[in-house]
């Protein structure tokens, strides 16, 4: 029997835990918002005061996983990569706009340009949602006109976030190996070479092909 396919490490436990906690809080926040603003869901769920409390606290805690995870060197490294744009990212975006799916036209490091844009947009949107939500929660913080504007921004940005999160989930559904990497921490070396050809798991700065880890040898006695 052939050995297992070679795999490379992509995410450590801290990064995966931060992603899971942030995704869970975001999902609870958006779901509770839907229960507050959509009459059919509001009637189905009921207990509006409880839903409001869940919505407020889940939204307030969304930044907490990242802040707590900053103690992890791996998370800080990934945040640094997400925050850097290079010439290859502009090439990736041009190819995406042209719907060019050839691997050669979409060079990417550990994160591609689309993932970087999504991460930046999500971080900015979360901060705006937090600020406007606090103005709505604590009514004595600002005059009525400010709170009215905050409500308008909060509601429409929540709609935009729902669309963005739905798109993120759809992309994940279409890429099982990417999901496996976030779930288990490792990905197939062939996938890494194809989707992230400039990523070097060994930490070196030179761009090049991913170096796969050796395949696991078959167990004695098995063919």
XYZ file of N, CA and C in Angstrom:
669
model
N 0.856 -1.199 0.000
C 0.000 0.000 0.000
C 0.881 1.235 0.000
N 0.558 2.260 -0.800
C 1.364 3.461 -0.887
C 1.284 4.243 0.416
N 2.353 5.049 0.689
C 2.366 5.860 1.896
C 1.374 7.000 1.793
N 1.146 7.649 2.928
C 0.229 8.781 2.967
C 0.807 9.945 2.163
N -0.049 10.780 1.547
C 0.451 11.930 0.797
C 1.240 12.868 1.713
N 2.291 13.477 1.160
C 3.093 14.419 1.934
C 2.255 15.635 2.280
N 2.408 16.109 3.500
C 1.648 17.258 3.966
C 2.603 18.270 4.589
N 2.169 19.528 4.629
C 2.952 20.594 5.247
C 2.099 21.279 6.299
N 2.748 21.771 7.326
C 2.040 22.436 8.411
C 1.663 23.847 7.981
N 0.409 24.216 8.188
C -0.070 25.536 7.768
C -0.462 26.425 8.952
N -1.211 25.882 9.905
C -1.666 26.674 11.043
C -1.417 25.916 12.339
N -0.945 26.635 13.348
C -0.760 26.055 14.667
C -2.042 26.086 15.477
N -2.045 25.473 16.667
C -3.258 25.415 17.491
C -3.810 26.788 17.853
N -2.935 27.753 18.183
C -3.405 29.073 18.597
C -4.156 29.766 17.462
N -3.620 29.699 16.262
C -4.270 30.339 15.111
C -5.621 29.694 14.838
N -5.673 28.376 14.895
C -6.935 27.688 14.624
C -7.973 27.998 15.696
N -7.544 28.092 16.939
C -8.472 28.400 18.023
C -9.014 29.825 17.899
N -8.144 30.761 17.550
C -8.591 32.144 17.366
C -9.596 32.224 16.216
N -9.314 31.528 15.123
C -10.232 31.528 13.991
C -11.584 30.927 14.370
N -11.567 29.817 15.089
C -12.808 29.162 15.484
C -13.625 30.052 16.419
N -12.954 30.656 17.409
C -13.670 31.504 18.372
C -14.246 32.739 17.688
N -13.459 33.362 16.802
C -13.939 34.549 16.103
C -15.105 34.207 15.185
N -14.990 33.093 14.464
C -16.065 32.679 13.571
C -17.342 32.371 14.352
N -17.203 31.720 15.503
C -18.376 31.387 16.316
C -19.067 32.648 16.829
N -18.288 33.586 17.363
C -18.868 34.831 17.871
C -19.526 35.632 16.755
N -18.875 35.669 15.593
C -19.448 36.391 14.456
C -20.758 35.747 14.010
N -20.771 34.417 13.939
C -21.986 33.723 13.549
C -23.132 33.965 14.529
N -22.827 33.922 15.839
C -23.860 34.170 16.846
C -24.364 35.603 16.746
N -23.448 36.541 16.522
C -23.828 37.943 16.421
C -24.744 38.189 15.228
N -24.388 37.631 14.066
C -25.206 37.828 12.870
C -26.546 37.105 12.990
N -26.529 35.905 13.569
C -27.784 35.156 13.721
C -28.739 35.866 14.673
N -28.212 36.374 15.775
C -29.071 37.091 16.722
C -29.579 38.396 16.128
N -28.752 39.049 15.285
C -29.216 40.265 14.612
C -30.377 39.948 13.681
N -30.276 38.815 12.959
C -31.360 38.413 12.068
C -32.644 38.169 12.856
N -32.498 37.595 14.051
C -33.679 37.331 14.881
C -34.302 38.618 15.414
N -33.515 39.687 15.475
C -34.034 40.968 15.952
C -34.688 41.789 14.841
N -34.203 41.641 13.599
C -34.651 42.517 12.520
C -35.596 41.856 11.527
N -35.636 40.550 11.483
C -36.536 39.864 10.555
C -37.755 39.356 11.323
N -38.939 39.904 11.060
C -40.141 39.540 11.828
C -40.423 38.036 11.898
N -40.309 37.264 10.796
C -40.586 35.823 10.919
C -39.672 35.131 11.925
N -38.389 35.485 11.916
C -37.466 34.889 12.880
C -37.739 35.389 14.288
N -38.081 36.664 14.403
C -38.378 37.220 15.727
C -39.577 36.508 16.358
N -40.597 36.227 15.544
C -41.775 35.526 16.056
C -41.441 34.075 16.395
N -40.569 33.466 15.600
C -40.223 32.065 15.828
C -39.401 31.900 17.105
N -38.447 32.786 17.322
C -37.539 32.664 18.460
C -38.156 33.234 19.734
N -38.772 34.425 19.627
C -39.319 35.070 20.820
C -38.209 35.511 21.767
N -38.574 35.768 23.025
C -37.615 36.131 24.075
C -36.659 37.214 23.582
N -37.197 38.328 23.129
C -36.407 39.382 22.510
C -35.325 39.911 23.446
N -35.620 40.059 24.720
C -34.629 40.605 25.645
C -33.395 39.712 25.724
N -33.610 38.397 25.733
C -32.491 37.461 25.759
C -31.683 37.546 24.465
N -32.380 37.647 23.329
C -31.694 37.740 22.040
C -30.859 39.019 21.982
N -31.404 40.116 22.491
C -30.657 41.378 22.529
C -29.385 41.221 23.358
N -29.504 40.569 24.512
C -28.338 40.376 25.377
C -27.270 39.522 24.682
N -27.698 38.436 24.033
C -26.762 37.573 23.310
C -26.079 38.359 22.190
N -26.854 39.165 21.478
C -26.297 39.952 20.382
C -25.271 40.958 20.893
N -25.599 41.661 21.950
C -24.699 42.682 22.482
C -23.375 42.081 22.948
N -23.446 41.000 23.702
C -22.223 40.442 24.269
C -21.393 39.680 23.237
N -22.044 39.019 22.294
C -21.266 38.348 21.246
C -20.541 39.371 20.385
N -21.196 40.500 20.090
C -20.537 41.547 19.323
C -19.398 42.193 20.093
N -19.612 42.410 21.383
C -18.573 43.030 22.211
C -17.351 42.137 22.331
N -17.532 40.826 22.292
C -16.423 39.884 22.493
C -15.708 39.486 21.210
N -16.182 39.929 20.047
C -15.552 39.511 18.790
C -14.060 39.834 18.749
N -13.606 40.998 19.212
C -12.152 41.258 19.155
C -11.344 40.451 20.175
N -12.011 39.872 21.183
C -11.289 39.229 22.283
C -10.378 38.088 21.843
N -10.811 37.158 20.973
C -9.911 36.057 20.592
C -8.603 36.537 19.973
N -8.683 37.540 19.086
C -7.458 38.041 18.454
C -6.561 38.714 19.490
N -7.156 39.521 20.380
C -6.364 40.212 21.398
C -5.679 39.213 22.322
N -6.403 38.171 22.725
C -5.798 37.160 23.583
C -4.757 36.341 22.826
N -4.997 36.138 21.529
C -4.084 35.327 20.729
C -2.797 36.033 20.349
N -2.698 37.335 20.637
C -1.481 38.067 20.295
C -0.268 37.568 21.068
N -0.516 36.783 22.112
C 0.607 36.171 22.819
C 1.273 35.067 22.015
N 0.633 34.626 20.928
C 1.186 33.568 20.079
C 2.045 34.180 18.979
N 3.285 33.731 18.866
C 4.167 34.219 17.809
C 3.625 33.842 16.436
N 3.026 32.658 16.337
C 2.481 32.213 15.049
C 1.355 33.132 14.589
N 0.484 33.528 15.517
C -0.615 34.425 15.147
C -0.073 35.788 14.744
N 0.895 36.306 15.482
C 1.468 37.602 15.128
C 2.121 37.537 13.743
N 2.770 36.419 13.444
C 3.369 36.267 12.127
C 2.333 36.260 11.021
N 1.219 35.547 11.241
C 0.172 35.507 10.216
C -0.487 36.871 10.050
N -0.686 37.599 11.136
C -1.261 38.943 11.033
C -0.333 39.856 10.236
N 0.972 39.698 10.443
C 1.922 40.486 9.667
C 1.844 40.168 8.180
N 1.691 38.902 7.843
C 1.576 38.512 6.436
C 0.290 39.055 5.821
N -0.799 39.014 6.577
C -2.064 39.526 6.076
C -2.016 41.034 5.859
N -1.138 41.712 6.568
C -1.068 43.170 6.513
C -0.101 43.680 5.446
N 0.553 42.770 4.708
C 1.535 43.190 3.708
C 1.043 42.854 2.301
N 1.065 43.860 1.439
C 0.707 43.677 0.031
C 1.953 43.837 -0.820
N 2.146 42.949 -1.780
C 3.298 43.014 -2.663
C 2.873 43.002 -4.119
N 3.826 43.100 -5.029
C 3.504 43.079 -6.467
C 2.740 41.828 -6.886
N 3.067 40.685 -6.273
C 2.364 39.447 -6.646
C 0.888 39.507 -6.255
N 0.557 40.276 -5.197
C -0.849 40.412 -4.815
C -1.628 41.208 -5.858
N -0.993 42.237 -6.430
C -1.652 42.995 -7.496
C -1.856 42.124 -8.729
N -0.896 41.261 -9.006
C -1.051 40.318 -10.117
C -2.225 39.376 -9.854
N -2.321 38.888 -8.620
C -3.416 37.983 -8.241
C -4.771 38.664 -8.438
N -4.872 39.922 -8.018
C -6.143 40.642 -8.135
C -6.512 40.882 -9.598
N -5.533 41.236 -10.422
C -5.834 41.439 -11.845
C -6.326 40.141 -12.477
N -5.705 39.027 -12.119
C -6.145 37.741 -12.656
C -7.544 37.391 -12.172
N -7.826 37.704 -10.903
C -9.153 37.420 -10.364
C -10.217 38.250 -11.073
N -9.920 39.512 -11.366
C -10.882 40.364 -12.069
C -11.113 39.885 -13.487
N -10.070 39.313 -14.100
C -10.213 38.778 -15.457
C -10.754 37.350 -15.462
N -10.998 36.808 -14.261
C -11.466 35.424 -14.122
C -10.459 34.445 -14.724
N -9.189 34.782 -14.554
C -8.112 33.916 -15.014
C -7.754 32.965 -13.873
N -8.082 31.688 -14.030
C -7.881 30.716 -12.962
C -6.587 29.919 -13.110
N -5.742 30.295 -14.038
C -4.478 29.581 -14.192
C -3.588 29.808 -12.979
N -3.008 28.760 -12.405
C -2.144 28.931 -11.227
C -1.020 29.926 -11.461
N -0.475 29.971 -12.679
C 0.624 30.890 -12.958
C 0.185 32.343 -12.885
N -1.103 32.597 -13.095
C -1.608 33.964 -13.055
C -2.024 34.422 -11.679
N -1.970 33.514 -10.702
C -2.404 33.880 -9.350
C -1.331 33.527 -8.314
N -0.200 34.228 -8.370
C 0.850 33.955 -7.374
C 0.402 34.393 -5.988
N 0.745 33.601 -4.986
C 0.340 33.925 -3.615
C 1.331 33.347 -2.635
N 1.533 34.069 -1.541
C 2.311 33.542 -0.444
C 1.408 32.690 0.433
N 1.600 32.760 1.732
C 0.762 31.950 2.618
C -0.702 32.356 2.490
N -0.947 33.646 2.235
C -2.308 34.142 2.025
C -2.355 34.851 0.683
N -3.437 34.618 -0.064
C -3.563 35.312 -1.339
C -4.178 36.698 -1.125
N -4.212 37.478 -2.203
C -4.677 38.863 -2.089
C -6.133 38.942 -1.645
N -6.958 38.007 -2.096
C -8.356 38.011 -1.679
C -8.506 37.793 -0.185
N -7.721 36.887 0.360
C -7.770 36.639 1.802
C -7.277 37.850 2.589
N -6.273 38.538 2.067
C -5.761 39.734 2.734
C -6.805 40.846 2.750
N -7.474 41.044 1.606
C -8.512 42.072 1.549
C -9.667 41.738 2.485
N -10.064 40.474 2.505
C -11.166 40.071 3.389
C -10.794 40.285 4.851
N -9.571 39.934 5.228
C -9.142 40.104 6.614
C -9.119 41.579 7.000
N -8.610 42.435 6.106
C -8.550 43.866 6.407
C -9.942 44.462 6.516
N -10.804 44.084 5.574
C -12.165 44.609 5.598
C -12.906 44.135 6.858
N -12.740 42.878 7.210
C -13.421 42.336 8.393
C -12.965 43.036 9.666
N -11.654 43.293 9.770
C -11.147 43.967 10.961
C -11.705 45.381 11.059
N -11.703 46.113 9.943
C -12.245 47.471 9.967
C -13.734 47.486 10.250
N -14.471 46.562 9.614
C -15.921 46.503 9.825
C -16.249 46.155 11.279
N -15.479 45.243 11.872
C -15.731 44.863 13.265
C -15.535 46.047 14.205
N -14.520 46.856 13.944
C -14.285 48.027 14.794
C -15.407 49.051 14.658
N -15.870 49.273 13.413
C -16.977 50.210 13.203
C -18.248 49.678 13.857
N -18.497 48.387 13.715
C -19.681 47.791 14.341
C -19.611 47.893 15.851
N -18.419 47.702 16.398
C -18.260 47.809 17.848
C -18.538 49.231 18.308
N -17.964 50.217 17.609
C -18.175 51.614 18.002
C -19.622 52.043 17.891
N -20.268 51.738 16.778
C -21.669 52.131 16.602
C -22.575 51.356 17.561
N -22.225 50.104 17.816
C -23.026 49.314 18.747
C -22.973 49.873 20.162
N -21.791 50.336 20.571
C -21.677 50.924 21.908
C -22.502 52.197 22.025
N -22.543 53.001 20.952
C -23.369 54.217 20.973
C -24.849 53.874 21.094
N -25.250 52.764 20.469
C -26.651 52.347 20.561
C -26.963 51.708 21.904
N -25.972 51.031 22.488
C -26.167 50.318 23.748
C -26.210 51.295 24.925
N -25.223 52.164 24.972
C -25.159 53.136 26.060
C -25.655 54.481 25.531
N -26.923 54.737 25.722
C -27.569 55.891 25.108
C -27.055 57.222 25.643
N -26.408 57.219 26.802
C -25.918 58.476 27.351
C -24.567 58.897 26.804
N -23.973 58.104 25.926
C -22.640 58.427 25.413
C -22.654 59.538 24.380
N -23.757 59.724 23.668
C -23.787 60.687 22.570
C -25.195 61.236 22.404
N -25.315 62.390 21.741
C -26.653 62.957 21.503
C -27.468 62.102 20.535
N -28.747 62.403 20.428
C -29.671 61.612 19.619
C -29.247 61.563 18.161
N -28.784 62.667 17.605
C -28.408 62.669 16.189
C -27.255 61.697 15.923
N -26.299 61.622 16.835
C -25.197 60.690 16.684
C -25.703 59.251 16.734
N -26.603 58.994 17.684
C -27.109 57.629 17.824
C -27.950 57.215 16.632
N -28.667 58.176 16.039
C -29.443 57.873 14.830
C -28.514 57.497 13.684
N -27.445 58.270 13.521
C -26.465 57.943 12.483
C -25.781 56.616 12.739
N -25.476 56.351 14.020
C -24.830 55.091 14.375
C -25.731 53.908 14.047
N -27.032 54.074 14.288
C -27.978 52.997 13.983
C -28.018 52.719 12.488
N -28.037 53.789 11.689
C -28.055 53.633 10.230
C -26.809 52.892 9.748
N -25.633 53.334 10.205
C -24.374 52.701 9.791
C -24.328 51.251 10.274
N -24.736 51.011 11.523
C -24.687 49.678 12.110
C -25.548 48.703 11.307
N -26.757 49.125 10.964
C -27.681 48.225 10.268
C -27.184 47.888 8.864
N -26.733 48.888 8.113
C -26.307 48.627 6.742
C -24.972 47.888 6.695
N -24.101 48.202 7.640
C -22.833 47.483 7.673
C -23.050 46.024 8.074
N -24.035 45.770 8.924
C -24.369 44.390 9.285
C -24.821 43.610 8.054
N -25.588 44.259 7.189
C -26.014 43.614 5.945
C -24.812 43.288 5.062
N -23.890 44.263 4.946
C -22.685 44.033 4.142
C -21.835 42.920 4.733
N -21.731 42.872 6.053
C -20.954 41.817 6.700
C -21.577 40.447 6.454
N -22.894 40.384 6.466
C -23.573 39.113 6.203
C -23.248 38.602 4.807
N -23.260 39.518 3.831
C -22.927 39.136 2.455
C -21.474 38.670 2.370
N -20.565 39.415 3.027
C -19.140 39.067 2.981
C -18.874 37.719 3.649
N -19.493 37.485 4.787
C -19.306 36.214 5.487
C -19.869 35.062 4.657
N -21.018 35.288 4.028
C -21.596 34.246 3.166
C -20.651 33.922 2.013
N -20.035 34.951 1.429
C -19.061 34.716 0.368
C -17.847 33.958 0.864
N -17.384 34.294 2.064
C -16.242 33.606 2.667
C -16.558 32.122 2.884
N -17.748 31.851 3.379
C -18.157 30.466 3.606
C -18.270 29.708 2.289
N -18.809 30.356 1.262
C -18.927 29.701 -0.037
C -17.556 29.347 -0.612
N -16.589 30.259 -0.464
C -15.243 29.959 -0.942
C -14.644 28.784 -0.178
N -14.897 28.734 1.130
C -14.379 27.627 1.930
C -15.018 26.301 1.534
N -16.301 26.327 1.236
C -16.996 25.104 0.821
C -16.406 24.563 -0.481
N -15.974 25.467 -1.349
C -15.423 25.050 -2.641
C -13.988 24.547 -2.537
N -13.354 24.710 -1.385
C -11.951 24.307 -1.234
C -11.793 23.426 0.010
N -12.043 22.127 -0.115
C -11.961 21.229 1.049
C -10.587 21.215 1.711
N -9.517 21.356 0.910
C -8.180 21.302 1.489
C -7.899 22.520 2.359
N -8.421 23.682 1.961
C -8.270 24.877 2.795
C -8.991 24.683 4.123
N -10.172 24.084 4.087
C -10.899 23.806 5.327
C -10.123 22.809 6.184
N -9.553 21.808 5.546
C -8.789 20.812 6.293
C -7.581 21.455 6.962
N -6.974 22.421 6.287
C -5.836 23.103 6.876
C -6.219 23.874 8.129
N -7.379 24.509 8.111
C -7.810 25.237 9.295
C -8.300 24.292 10.385
N -8.803 23.124 9.995
C -9.317 22.172 10.982
C -8.207 21.354 11.627
N -7.242 20.910 10.829
C -6.217 20.006 11.346
C -4.846 20.662 11.486
N -4.631 21.777 10.784
C -3.350 22.466 10.868
C -2.406 22.149 9.730
N -2.690 21.127 8.906
C -1.796 20.775 7.805
C -2.581 20.649 6.506
N -1.856 20.819 5.390
C -2.467 20.713 4.068
C -1.581 19.843 3.189
N -2.161 19.351 2.097
C -1.389 18.565 1.138
C -0.349 19.456 0.469
N 0.855 18.922 0.316
C 1.932 19.702 -0.302
C 1.583 20.083 -1.737
N 0.912 19.210 -2.473
C 0.529 19.518 -3.852
C -0.418 20.718 -3.893
N -1.361 20.759 -2.966
C -2.292 21.891 -2.892
C -1.546 23.170 -2.580
N -0.599 23.108 -1.649
C 0.168 24.298 -1.271
C 0.977 24.813 -2.450
N 1.591 23.908 -3.207
C 2.370 24.335 -4.376
C 1.478 24.975 -5.440
N 0.267 24.473 -5.575
C -0.634 24.982 -6.613
C -1.295 26.297 -6.207
N -1.784 26.376 -4.985
C -2.558 27.536 -4.555
C -1.709 28.649 -3.930
N -0.571 28.285 -3.336
C 0.275 29.269 -2.649
C 1.743 29.026 -3.004
N 2.084 29.205 -4.274
C 3.426 28.826 -4.735
C 4.557 29.633 -4.108
N 4.286 30.821 -3.575
C 5.345 31.648 -2.979
C 5.478 31.425 -1.480
N 4.687 30.542 -0.940
C 4.718 30.291 0.511
C 5.819 29.300 0.834
N 6.638 29.635 1.829
C 7.694 28.745 2.298
C 7.414 28.340 3.747
N 6.858 27.158 3.980
C 6.561 26.733 5.360
C 7.779 26.689 6.267
N 8.988 26.596 5.675
C 10.183 26.535 6.521
C 10.590 27.896 7.060
N 9.855 28.958 6.660
C 10.111 30.285 7.196
C 11.135 31.091 6.433
N 11.732 30.550 5.372
C 12.717 31.305 4.608
C 12.031 32.392 3.806
N 12.758 33.420 3.459
C 12.167 34.566 2.782
C 12.147 34.428 1.276
N 12.943 33.529 0.727
C 13.004 33.394 -0.726
C 11.747 32.736 -1.245
N 11.256 33.247 -2.366
C 10.064 32.660 -2.960
C 10.442 31.382 -3.690
N 9.539 30.432 -3.681
C 9.816 29.181 -4.378
C 8.777 28.148 -4.054
N 9.024 26.961 -4.488
C 8.062 25.890 -4.288
C 8.034 25.469 -2.835
N 6.859 24.995 -2.409
C 6.710 24.492 -1.053
C 7.530 23.229 -0.888
N 8.220 23.125 0.222
C 8.978 21.915 0.508
C 8.110 20.958 1.306
N 7.705 19.839 0.732
C 6.824 18.928 1.453
C 7.560 18.193 2.549
N 6.802 17.840 3.577
C 7.353 16.979 4.606
C 7.376 15.557 4.079
N 8.279 14.721 4.546
C 8.356 13.353 4.029
C 7.057 12.599 4.269
N 6.712 11.738 3.335
C 5.506 10.924 3.494
C 5.704 9.928 4.618
N 4.620 9.642 5.304
C 4.668 8.688 6.401
C 4.873 7.286 5.840
N 5.861 6.556 6.300
C 6.109 5.198 5.747
C 4.981 4.260 6.121
N 4.718 3.263 5.261
C 3.644 2.304 5.571
C 4.019 1.471 6.785
N 2.984 1.045 7.499
C 3.206 0.209 8.675
C 3.764 -1.138 8.282
N 4.631 -1.718 9.109
C 5.179 -3.062 8.811
C 4.062 -4.082 8.648
N 4.251 -4.934 7.671
C 3.254 -5.999 7.479
C 2.123 -5.635 6.570
N 2.072 -4.287 6.161
C 0.962 -3.877 5.273
C 1.525 -3.635 3.883
N 0.747 -3.967 2.882
C 1.175 -3.801 1.493
C 0.281 -2.806 0.809
